[in-house]
XYZ file of C-alpha atoms in Angstrom:
518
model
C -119.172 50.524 185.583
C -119.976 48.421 188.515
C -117.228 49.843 190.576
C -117.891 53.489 189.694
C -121.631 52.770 190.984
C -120.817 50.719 194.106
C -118.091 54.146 195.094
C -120.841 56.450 194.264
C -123.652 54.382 196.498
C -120.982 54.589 199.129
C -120.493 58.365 198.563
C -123.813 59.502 198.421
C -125.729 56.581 200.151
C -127.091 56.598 203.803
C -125.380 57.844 206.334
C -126.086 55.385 209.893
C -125.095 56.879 212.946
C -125.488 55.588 216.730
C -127.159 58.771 217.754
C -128.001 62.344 216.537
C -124.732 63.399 215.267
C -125.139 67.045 215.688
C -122.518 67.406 213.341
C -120.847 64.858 210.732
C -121.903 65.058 207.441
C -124.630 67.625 208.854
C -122.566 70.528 208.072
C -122.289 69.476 204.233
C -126.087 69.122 204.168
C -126.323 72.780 205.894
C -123.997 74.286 203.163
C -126.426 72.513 200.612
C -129.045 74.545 202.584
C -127.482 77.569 202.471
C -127.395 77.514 198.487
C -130.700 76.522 197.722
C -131.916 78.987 200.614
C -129.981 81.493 197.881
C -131.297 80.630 194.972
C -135.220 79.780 196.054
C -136.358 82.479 198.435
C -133.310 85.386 197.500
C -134.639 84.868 194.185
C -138.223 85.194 194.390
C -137.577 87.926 197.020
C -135.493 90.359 194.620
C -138.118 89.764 191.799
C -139.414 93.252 192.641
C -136.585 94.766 190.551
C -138.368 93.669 187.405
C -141.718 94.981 188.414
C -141.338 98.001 186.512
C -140.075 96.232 183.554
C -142.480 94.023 182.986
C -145.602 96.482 183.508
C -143.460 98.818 180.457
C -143.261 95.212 178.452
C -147.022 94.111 178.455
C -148.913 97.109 179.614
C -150.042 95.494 182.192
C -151.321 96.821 185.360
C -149.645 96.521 189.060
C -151.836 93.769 190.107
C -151.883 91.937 187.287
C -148.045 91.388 187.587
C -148.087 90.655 190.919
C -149.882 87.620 190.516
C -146.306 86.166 188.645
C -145.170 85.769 191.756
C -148.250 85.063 193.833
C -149.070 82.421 191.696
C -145.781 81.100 192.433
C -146.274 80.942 196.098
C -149.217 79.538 196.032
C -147.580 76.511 193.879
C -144.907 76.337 196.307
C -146.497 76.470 199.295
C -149.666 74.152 198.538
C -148.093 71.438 196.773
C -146.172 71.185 200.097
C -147.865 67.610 200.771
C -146.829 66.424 197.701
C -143.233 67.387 198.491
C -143.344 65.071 201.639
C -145.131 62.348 199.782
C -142.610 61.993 197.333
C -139.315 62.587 200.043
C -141.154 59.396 201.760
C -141.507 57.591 198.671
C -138.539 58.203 196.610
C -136.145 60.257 198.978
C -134.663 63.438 199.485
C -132.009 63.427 196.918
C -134.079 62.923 193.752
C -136.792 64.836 194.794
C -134.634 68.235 195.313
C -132.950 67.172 192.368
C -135.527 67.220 190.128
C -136.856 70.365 191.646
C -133.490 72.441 190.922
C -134.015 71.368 187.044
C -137.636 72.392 187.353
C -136.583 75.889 188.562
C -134.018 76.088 186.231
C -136.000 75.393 183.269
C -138.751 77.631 184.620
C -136.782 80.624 184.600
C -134.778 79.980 181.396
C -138.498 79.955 179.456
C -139.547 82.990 181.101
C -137.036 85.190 179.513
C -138.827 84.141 175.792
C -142.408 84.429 177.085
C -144.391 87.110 175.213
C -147.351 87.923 177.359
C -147.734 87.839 181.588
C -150.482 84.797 180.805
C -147.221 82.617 179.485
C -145.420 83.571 182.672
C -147.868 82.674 184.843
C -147.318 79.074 183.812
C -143.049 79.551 183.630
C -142.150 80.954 186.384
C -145.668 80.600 188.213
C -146.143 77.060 188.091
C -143.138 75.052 186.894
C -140.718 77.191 188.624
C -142.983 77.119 191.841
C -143.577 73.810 192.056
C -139.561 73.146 191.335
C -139.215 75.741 194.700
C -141.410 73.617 196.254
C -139.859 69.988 195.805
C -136.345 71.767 196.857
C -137.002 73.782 199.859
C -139.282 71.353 202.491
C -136.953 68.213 201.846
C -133.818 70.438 202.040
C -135.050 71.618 205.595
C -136.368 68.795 206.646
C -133.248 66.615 206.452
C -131.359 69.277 207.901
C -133.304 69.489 211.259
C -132.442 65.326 211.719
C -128.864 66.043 211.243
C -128.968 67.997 214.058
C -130.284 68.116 217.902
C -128.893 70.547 220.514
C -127.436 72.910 217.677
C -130.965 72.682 215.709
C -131.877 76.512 216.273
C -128.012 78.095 215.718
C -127.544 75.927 212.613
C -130.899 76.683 210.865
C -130.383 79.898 211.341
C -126.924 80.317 209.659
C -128.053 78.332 207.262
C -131.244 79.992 206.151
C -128.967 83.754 206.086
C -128.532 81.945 202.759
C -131.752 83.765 201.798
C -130.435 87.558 203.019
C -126.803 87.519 201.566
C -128.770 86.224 198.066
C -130.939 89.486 198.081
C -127.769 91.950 199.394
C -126.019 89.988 196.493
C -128.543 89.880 193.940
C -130.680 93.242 193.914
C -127.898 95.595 193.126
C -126.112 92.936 190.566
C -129.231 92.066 188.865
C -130.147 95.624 188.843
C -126.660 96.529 186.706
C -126.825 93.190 184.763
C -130.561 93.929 183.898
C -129.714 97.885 182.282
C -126.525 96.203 180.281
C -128.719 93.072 178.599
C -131.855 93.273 179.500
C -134.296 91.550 181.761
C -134.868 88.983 179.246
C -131.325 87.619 179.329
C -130.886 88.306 183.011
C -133.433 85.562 183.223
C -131.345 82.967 181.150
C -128.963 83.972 184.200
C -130.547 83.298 186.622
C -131.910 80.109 185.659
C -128.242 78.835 184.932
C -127.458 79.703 187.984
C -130.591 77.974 189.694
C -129.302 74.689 187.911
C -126.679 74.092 190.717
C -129.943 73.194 193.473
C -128.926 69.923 191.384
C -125.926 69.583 192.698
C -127.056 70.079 196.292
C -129.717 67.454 196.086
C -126.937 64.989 195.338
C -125.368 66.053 198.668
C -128.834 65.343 200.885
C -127.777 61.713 202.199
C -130.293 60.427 203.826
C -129.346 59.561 208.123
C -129.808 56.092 209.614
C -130.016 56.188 213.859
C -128.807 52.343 214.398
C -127.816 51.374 218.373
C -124.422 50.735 219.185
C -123.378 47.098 219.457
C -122.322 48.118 222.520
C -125.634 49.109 223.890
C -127.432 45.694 222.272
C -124.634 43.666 224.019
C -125.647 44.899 227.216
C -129.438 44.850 226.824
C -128.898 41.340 225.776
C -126.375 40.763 229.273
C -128.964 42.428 231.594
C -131.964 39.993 229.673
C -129.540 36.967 230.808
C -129.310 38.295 234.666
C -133.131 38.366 234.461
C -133.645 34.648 233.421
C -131.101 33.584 236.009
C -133.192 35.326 238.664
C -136.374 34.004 237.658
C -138.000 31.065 239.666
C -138.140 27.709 238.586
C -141.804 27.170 239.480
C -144.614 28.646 241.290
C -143.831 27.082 244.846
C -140.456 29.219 244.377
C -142.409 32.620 244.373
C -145.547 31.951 246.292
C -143.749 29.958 248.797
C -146.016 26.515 250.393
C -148.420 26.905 253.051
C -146.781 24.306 254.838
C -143.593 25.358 255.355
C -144.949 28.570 257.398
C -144.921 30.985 255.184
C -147.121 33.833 256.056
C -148.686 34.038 251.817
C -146.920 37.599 251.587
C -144.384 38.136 248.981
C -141.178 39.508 250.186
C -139.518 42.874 247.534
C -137.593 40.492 246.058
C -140.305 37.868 244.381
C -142.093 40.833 243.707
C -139.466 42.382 241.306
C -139.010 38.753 240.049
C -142.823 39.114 239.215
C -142.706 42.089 237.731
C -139.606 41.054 235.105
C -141.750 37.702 234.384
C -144.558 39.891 233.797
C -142.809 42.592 231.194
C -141.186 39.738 229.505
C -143.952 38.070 228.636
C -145.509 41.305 227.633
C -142.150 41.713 225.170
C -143.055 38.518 223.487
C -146.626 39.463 223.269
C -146.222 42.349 221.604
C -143.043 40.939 219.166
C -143.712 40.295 215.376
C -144.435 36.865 214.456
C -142.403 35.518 212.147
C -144.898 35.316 208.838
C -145.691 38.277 210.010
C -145.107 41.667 207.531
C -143.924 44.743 209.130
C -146.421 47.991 209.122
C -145.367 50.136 206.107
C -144.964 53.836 207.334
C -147.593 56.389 205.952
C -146.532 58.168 203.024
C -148.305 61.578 204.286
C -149.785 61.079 207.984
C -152.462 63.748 208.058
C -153.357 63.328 212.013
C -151.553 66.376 212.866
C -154.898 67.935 211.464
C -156.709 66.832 214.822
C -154.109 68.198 217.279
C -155.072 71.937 218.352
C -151.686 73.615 218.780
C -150.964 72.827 215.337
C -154.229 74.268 213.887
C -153.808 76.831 215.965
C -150.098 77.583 214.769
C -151.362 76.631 210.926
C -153.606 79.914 211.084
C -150.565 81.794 212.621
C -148.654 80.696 209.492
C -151.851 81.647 207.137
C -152.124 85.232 207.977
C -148.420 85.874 209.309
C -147.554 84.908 205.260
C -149.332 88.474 204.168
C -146.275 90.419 205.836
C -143.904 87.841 204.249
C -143.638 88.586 200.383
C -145.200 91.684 199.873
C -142.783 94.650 201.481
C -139.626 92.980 199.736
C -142.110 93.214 196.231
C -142.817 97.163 196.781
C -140.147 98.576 198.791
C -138.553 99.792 196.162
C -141.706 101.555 194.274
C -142.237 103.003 198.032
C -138.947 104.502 197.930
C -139.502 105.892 194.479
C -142.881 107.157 195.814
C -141.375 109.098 197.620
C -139.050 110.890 195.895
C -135.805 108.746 196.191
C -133.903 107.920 192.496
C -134.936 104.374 191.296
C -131.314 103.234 191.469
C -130.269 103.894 195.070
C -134.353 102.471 195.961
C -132.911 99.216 195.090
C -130.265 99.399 197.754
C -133.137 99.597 200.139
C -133.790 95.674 199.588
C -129.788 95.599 200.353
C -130.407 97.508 203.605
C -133.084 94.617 204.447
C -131.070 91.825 204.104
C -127.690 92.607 205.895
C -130.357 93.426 208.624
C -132.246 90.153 207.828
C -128.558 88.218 208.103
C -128.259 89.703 211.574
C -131.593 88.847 212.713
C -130.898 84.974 211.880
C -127.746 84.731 213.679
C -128.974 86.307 216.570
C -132.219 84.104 216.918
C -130.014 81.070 216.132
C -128.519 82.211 219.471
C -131.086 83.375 221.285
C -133.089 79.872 220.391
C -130.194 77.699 222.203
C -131.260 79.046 225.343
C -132.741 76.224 227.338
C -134.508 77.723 229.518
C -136.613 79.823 227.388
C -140.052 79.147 225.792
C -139.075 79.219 222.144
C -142.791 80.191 221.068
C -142.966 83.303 222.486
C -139.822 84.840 221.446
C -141.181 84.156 217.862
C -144.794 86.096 219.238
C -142.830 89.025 220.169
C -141.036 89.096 216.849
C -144.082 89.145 214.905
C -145.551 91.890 217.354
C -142.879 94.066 216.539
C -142.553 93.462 212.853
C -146.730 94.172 212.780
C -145.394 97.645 214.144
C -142.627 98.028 211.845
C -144.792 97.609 208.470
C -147.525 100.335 209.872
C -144.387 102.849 210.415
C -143.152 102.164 206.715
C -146.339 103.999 205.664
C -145.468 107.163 207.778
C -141.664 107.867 206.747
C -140.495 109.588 203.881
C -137.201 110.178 202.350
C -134.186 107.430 201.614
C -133.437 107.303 205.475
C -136.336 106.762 206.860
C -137.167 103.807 204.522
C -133.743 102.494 205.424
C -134.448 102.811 208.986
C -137.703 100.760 208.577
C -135.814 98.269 206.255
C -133.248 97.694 209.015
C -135.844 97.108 211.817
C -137.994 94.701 209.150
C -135.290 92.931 207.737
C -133.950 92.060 211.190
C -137.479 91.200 213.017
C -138.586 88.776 209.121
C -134.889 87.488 209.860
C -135.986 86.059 213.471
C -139.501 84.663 211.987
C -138.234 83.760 208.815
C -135.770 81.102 210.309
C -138.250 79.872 212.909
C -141.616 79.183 211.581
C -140.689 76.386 210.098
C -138.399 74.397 212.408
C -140.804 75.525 215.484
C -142.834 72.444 214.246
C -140.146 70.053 215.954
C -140.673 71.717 219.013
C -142.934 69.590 221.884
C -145.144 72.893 221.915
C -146.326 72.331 218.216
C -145.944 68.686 217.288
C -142.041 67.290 217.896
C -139.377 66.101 215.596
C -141.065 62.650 215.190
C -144.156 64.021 213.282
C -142.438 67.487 211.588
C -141.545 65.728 208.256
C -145.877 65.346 207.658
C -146.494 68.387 209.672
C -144.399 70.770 207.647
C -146.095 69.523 204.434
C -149.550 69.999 205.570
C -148.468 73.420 207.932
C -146.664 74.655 204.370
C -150.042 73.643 202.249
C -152.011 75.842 204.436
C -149.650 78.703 204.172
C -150.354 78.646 200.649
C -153.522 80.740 200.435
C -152.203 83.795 202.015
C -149.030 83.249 199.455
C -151.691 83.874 196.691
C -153.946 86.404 197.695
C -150.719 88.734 199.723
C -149.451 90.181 196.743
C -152.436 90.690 194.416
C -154.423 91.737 197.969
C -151.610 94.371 197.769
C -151.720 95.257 194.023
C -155.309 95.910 194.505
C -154.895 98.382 197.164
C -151.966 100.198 195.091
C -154.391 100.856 191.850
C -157.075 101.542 194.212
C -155.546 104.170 196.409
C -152.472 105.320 194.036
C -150.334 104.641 197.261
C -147.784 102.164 197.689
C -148.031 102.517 201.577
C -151.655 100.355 201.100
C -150.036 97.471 200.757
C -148.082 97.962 203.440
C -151.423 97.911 206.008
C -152.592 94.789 204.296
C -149.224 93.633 205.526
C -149.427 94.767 208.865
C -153.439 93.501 209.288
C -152.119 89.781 208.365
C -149.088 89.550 211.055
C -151.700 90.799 213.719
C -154.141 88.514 213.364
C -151.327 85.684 212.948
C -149.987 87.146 216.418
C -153.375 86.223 218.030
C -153.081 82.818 216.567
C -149.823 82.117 217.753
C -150.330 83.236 221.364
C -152.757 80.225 221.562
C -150.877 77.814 220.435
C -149.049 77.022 223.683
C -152.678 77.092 226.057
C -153.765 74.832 222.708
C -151.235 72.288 224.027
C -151.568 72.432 227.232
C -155.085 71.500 227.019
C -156.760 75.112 228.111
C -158.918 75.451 225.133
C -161.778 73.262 226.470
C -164.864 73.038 226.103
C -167.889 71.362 228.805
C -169.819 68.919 227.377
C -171.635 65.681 229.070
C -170.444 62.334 227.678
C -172.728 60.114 226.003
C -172.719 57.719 229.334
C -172.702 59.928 231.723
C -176.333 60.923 230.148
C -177.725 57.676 229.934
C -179.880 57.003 232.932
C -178.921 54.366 235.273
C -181.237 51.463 234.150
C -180.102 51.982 230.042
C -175.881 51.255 232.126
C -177.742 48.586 234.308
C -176.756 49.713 237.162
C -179.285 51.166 239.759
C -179.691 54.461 241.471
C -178.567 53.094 244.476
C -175.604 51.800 243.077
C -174.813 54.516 240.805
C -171.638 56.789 242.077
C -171.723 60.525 241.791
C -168.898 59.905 239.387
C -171.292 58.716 236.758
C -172.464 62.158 236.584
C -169.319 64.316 236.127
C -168.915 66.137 232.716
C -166.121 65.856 230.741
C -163.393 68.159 229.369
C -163.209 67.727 225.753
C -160.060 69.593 224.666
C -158.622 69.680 221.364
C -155.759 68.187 222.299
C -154.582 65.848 225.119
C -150.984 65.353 226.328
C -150.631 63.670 229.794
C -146.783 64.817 229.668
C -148.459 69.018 229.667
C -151.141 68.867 232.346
């Protein structure tokens, strides 16, 4: 027994590396992506073939059903936070682990609810908070693996997602009119259960330094000493023997090694000493502009998200198109979708090119693309919009999320917190995008209403993201007199003919300040 766990601690333990591997046992953690990118969001996107069913089950109304799923946004996105807290506390492999049997179990229990109140809770709550403590970890590990192939490999990985709904929609559809939804539930809930096997796979990555690199820190340390003077006559040279009192390059470099070694011992742990525990959830990134800035992108860009892929297929029918070939539409969208991540995964690895404002001319164009869906008619011309949508969500889709490791947002050192907080504040739009929609549908009897909600959300999240990059550079300022500057020169006791006109200047007070941008 002690064997078999020592081989499996090996197996599945920490991975320590010298550097970013950009590679290694990445590529098993972006397969692991890849399925749980399959069976979270291709999943919750294809729920829209059941819509039907389940108003004809409970006599329910549009909106009423929508809120399955909305509610299950919402408890994916907001509990966000606690998915970090935990991956901090406990790790990533338990934590997706036990979120794959949470989905699982979610699912299975829906197909033996007998009202929409009981699935609210099944596949609302226990099944969205399962998505939740699967996804975020599951991403987050990835983007460490990996460095200069970040954008390509998150992209491949996420068409996970697409090739799930191409996949899904039309074998659902068939399995659904042979068995029922019911028991295509139990289906897909067994086949949710394997996000357990992919948690196993997340091993954690160590970055150590080469003993290479430590033995010649520690060679160049020894140089240093050697050159160092044996006392202060040595560097400031004696008055006596004619020195002129001016220190020659040499004693000044000398000086300036004495100097930063002392500093090093200064600033090095004494040995009683306990180390500072890392945060479990660092909630700074709340006072750093760009990222409140990009957090209300990702609130109102969500709207556009869910919404199309949940009434596509009642547009279709609409509009005169035969429910069966409607639900190749959601096909249509995610071939397109597939495309749009590989070729933003490429476009990304560019290096000269500001990664933030390809993603602001993505969502431009898919803000266009959702107010055209409500002026075609005919299987075509939905399938024409589907294609331009699917490839445009593609491109945003697979970069909201790792843009956080970018310098213009917040970096790779602070994305783990930030993506738990950004995720949290997504949330809210998750919840009110598809009953907003549902609303608008009983309202107006038109499915193309939901399509404008859409459309309103991804512009106002365009304006939002266009200021995230003058957030970071620091042009979002605001004049305003410090505190000392307006104390008169007696209360500083200094007097007015000592006083400088710099006492006087007003400060810029921007909400953010990064040396490295200005």
């Amino acid at each position: 027994m002690t064997k078999w766990w020592s081989c499996t601690k090996r197996c599945l333990g920490p991975n320590v590396y010298t550097d970013v591997p950009d590679g290694g046992w990445g590529w098993v953690v972006a397969v692991a992506f890849f399925v749980v990118e399959a069976f979270t969001y291709g999943i919750i996107k294809t729920f829209g073939i059941f819509l039907n069913d389940l108003m004809v089950e409970f006599e329910e109304s549009n909106s009423r059903i929508s809120w399955i799923l909305s509610i299950c946004v919402f408890v994916m996105t907001f509990t966000a936070p606690l998915s970090s807290l935990l991956s901090n506390r406990f790790g990533f492999q338990p934590v997706v682990m036990v979120g794959g049997f949470l989905i699982s179990l979610g699912m299975i229990t829906t197909a033996f609810t007998t009202s929409v109140n009981q699935m609210y809770i099944t596949t609302g709550i226990i099944a969205g908070l399962g998505y939740c403590l699967t996804f975020l970890p599951t991403v987050t590990i990835l983007s460490q693996y990996f460095c200069k192939r970040r954008s390509i490999v998150t992209s491949m990985a996420s068409t996970g997602e697409s090739i799930a709904i191409f996949a899904f929609a039309p074998a659902f559809t068939a399995l659904k009119a042979k068995i029922g939804w019911r028991y295509t539930m139990v289906v897909i809930g067994l086949l949710q259960g394997s996000i357990v096997i992919c948690g196993t796979l997340l091993r954690p990555i160590v970055i150590k330094p080469s003993p290479s690199d430590e033995s010649s820190k520690e060679k160049l340390s020894t140089q240093q000493e050697a050159k160092q003077p044996i006392n202060g006559e040595q560097l400031h040279g004696s008055a006596g023997s004619g020195d002129s009192g001016v220190q020659s390059l040499e004693d000044t470099e000398v000086g300036v090694q004495v100097t930063e070694k002392e500093e090093q011992k200064a600033l090095s742990p004494k040995p009683n000493e306990k180390p500072a525990r890392h945060k479990l959830l660092d909630l700074s990134v709340l006072k750093d502009g760009s990222f409140l800035c990009y957090s209300a992108f990702g609130l109102f860009a969500t709207l556009g998200f869910f919404a199309p892929q949940l009434y596509v297929v009642e547009l279709s029918a609409s509009r005169g198109v035969d429910r069966d070939k409607a639900a190749y539409s959601l096909s249509v969208m995610a071939v397109a979708e597939i495309f749009g991540r590989l070729s933003i995964g490429w476009i990304m690895s560019w290096r000269r090119l500001r990664k933030i404002y390809v993603l602001l001319v993505c969502v431009l164009l898919l803000c266009l693309v959702l107010v055209i869906f409500t002026l075609v008619g005919g299987f075509w011309g939905v399938a024409v919009c589907c294609v331009f949508y699917g490839f445009l969500l593609g491109n945003v889709a697979s970069t909201h999320i790792p843009m956080l490791a970018e310098d213009d947002v917040v970096g790779i050192q602070r994305m783990a917190s930030a993506a738990g907080v950004y995720v949290c504040i997504q949330s809210f739009a998750g919840l009110a995008g598809p009953p907003l929609g549902g609303v608008l549908v009983d309202i107006t009897d038109n499915y193309g209403a939901a399509f404008y909600s859409c459309a309103g959300g991804m512009a106002l999240g365009a304006i939002f993201l266009g200021m995230v990059r003058p957030a970071k550079m620091g042009k979002l300022c605001w004049k305003k007199t410090t505190q000392e500057s307006q104390k008169s020169p007696a209360e500083r006791g200094t007097s007015v003919k000592d006083s400088s006109p710099e006492d006087f200047v007003e400060e810029d007070i921007c909400p953010v300040t990064n040396p490295n941008d200005h």
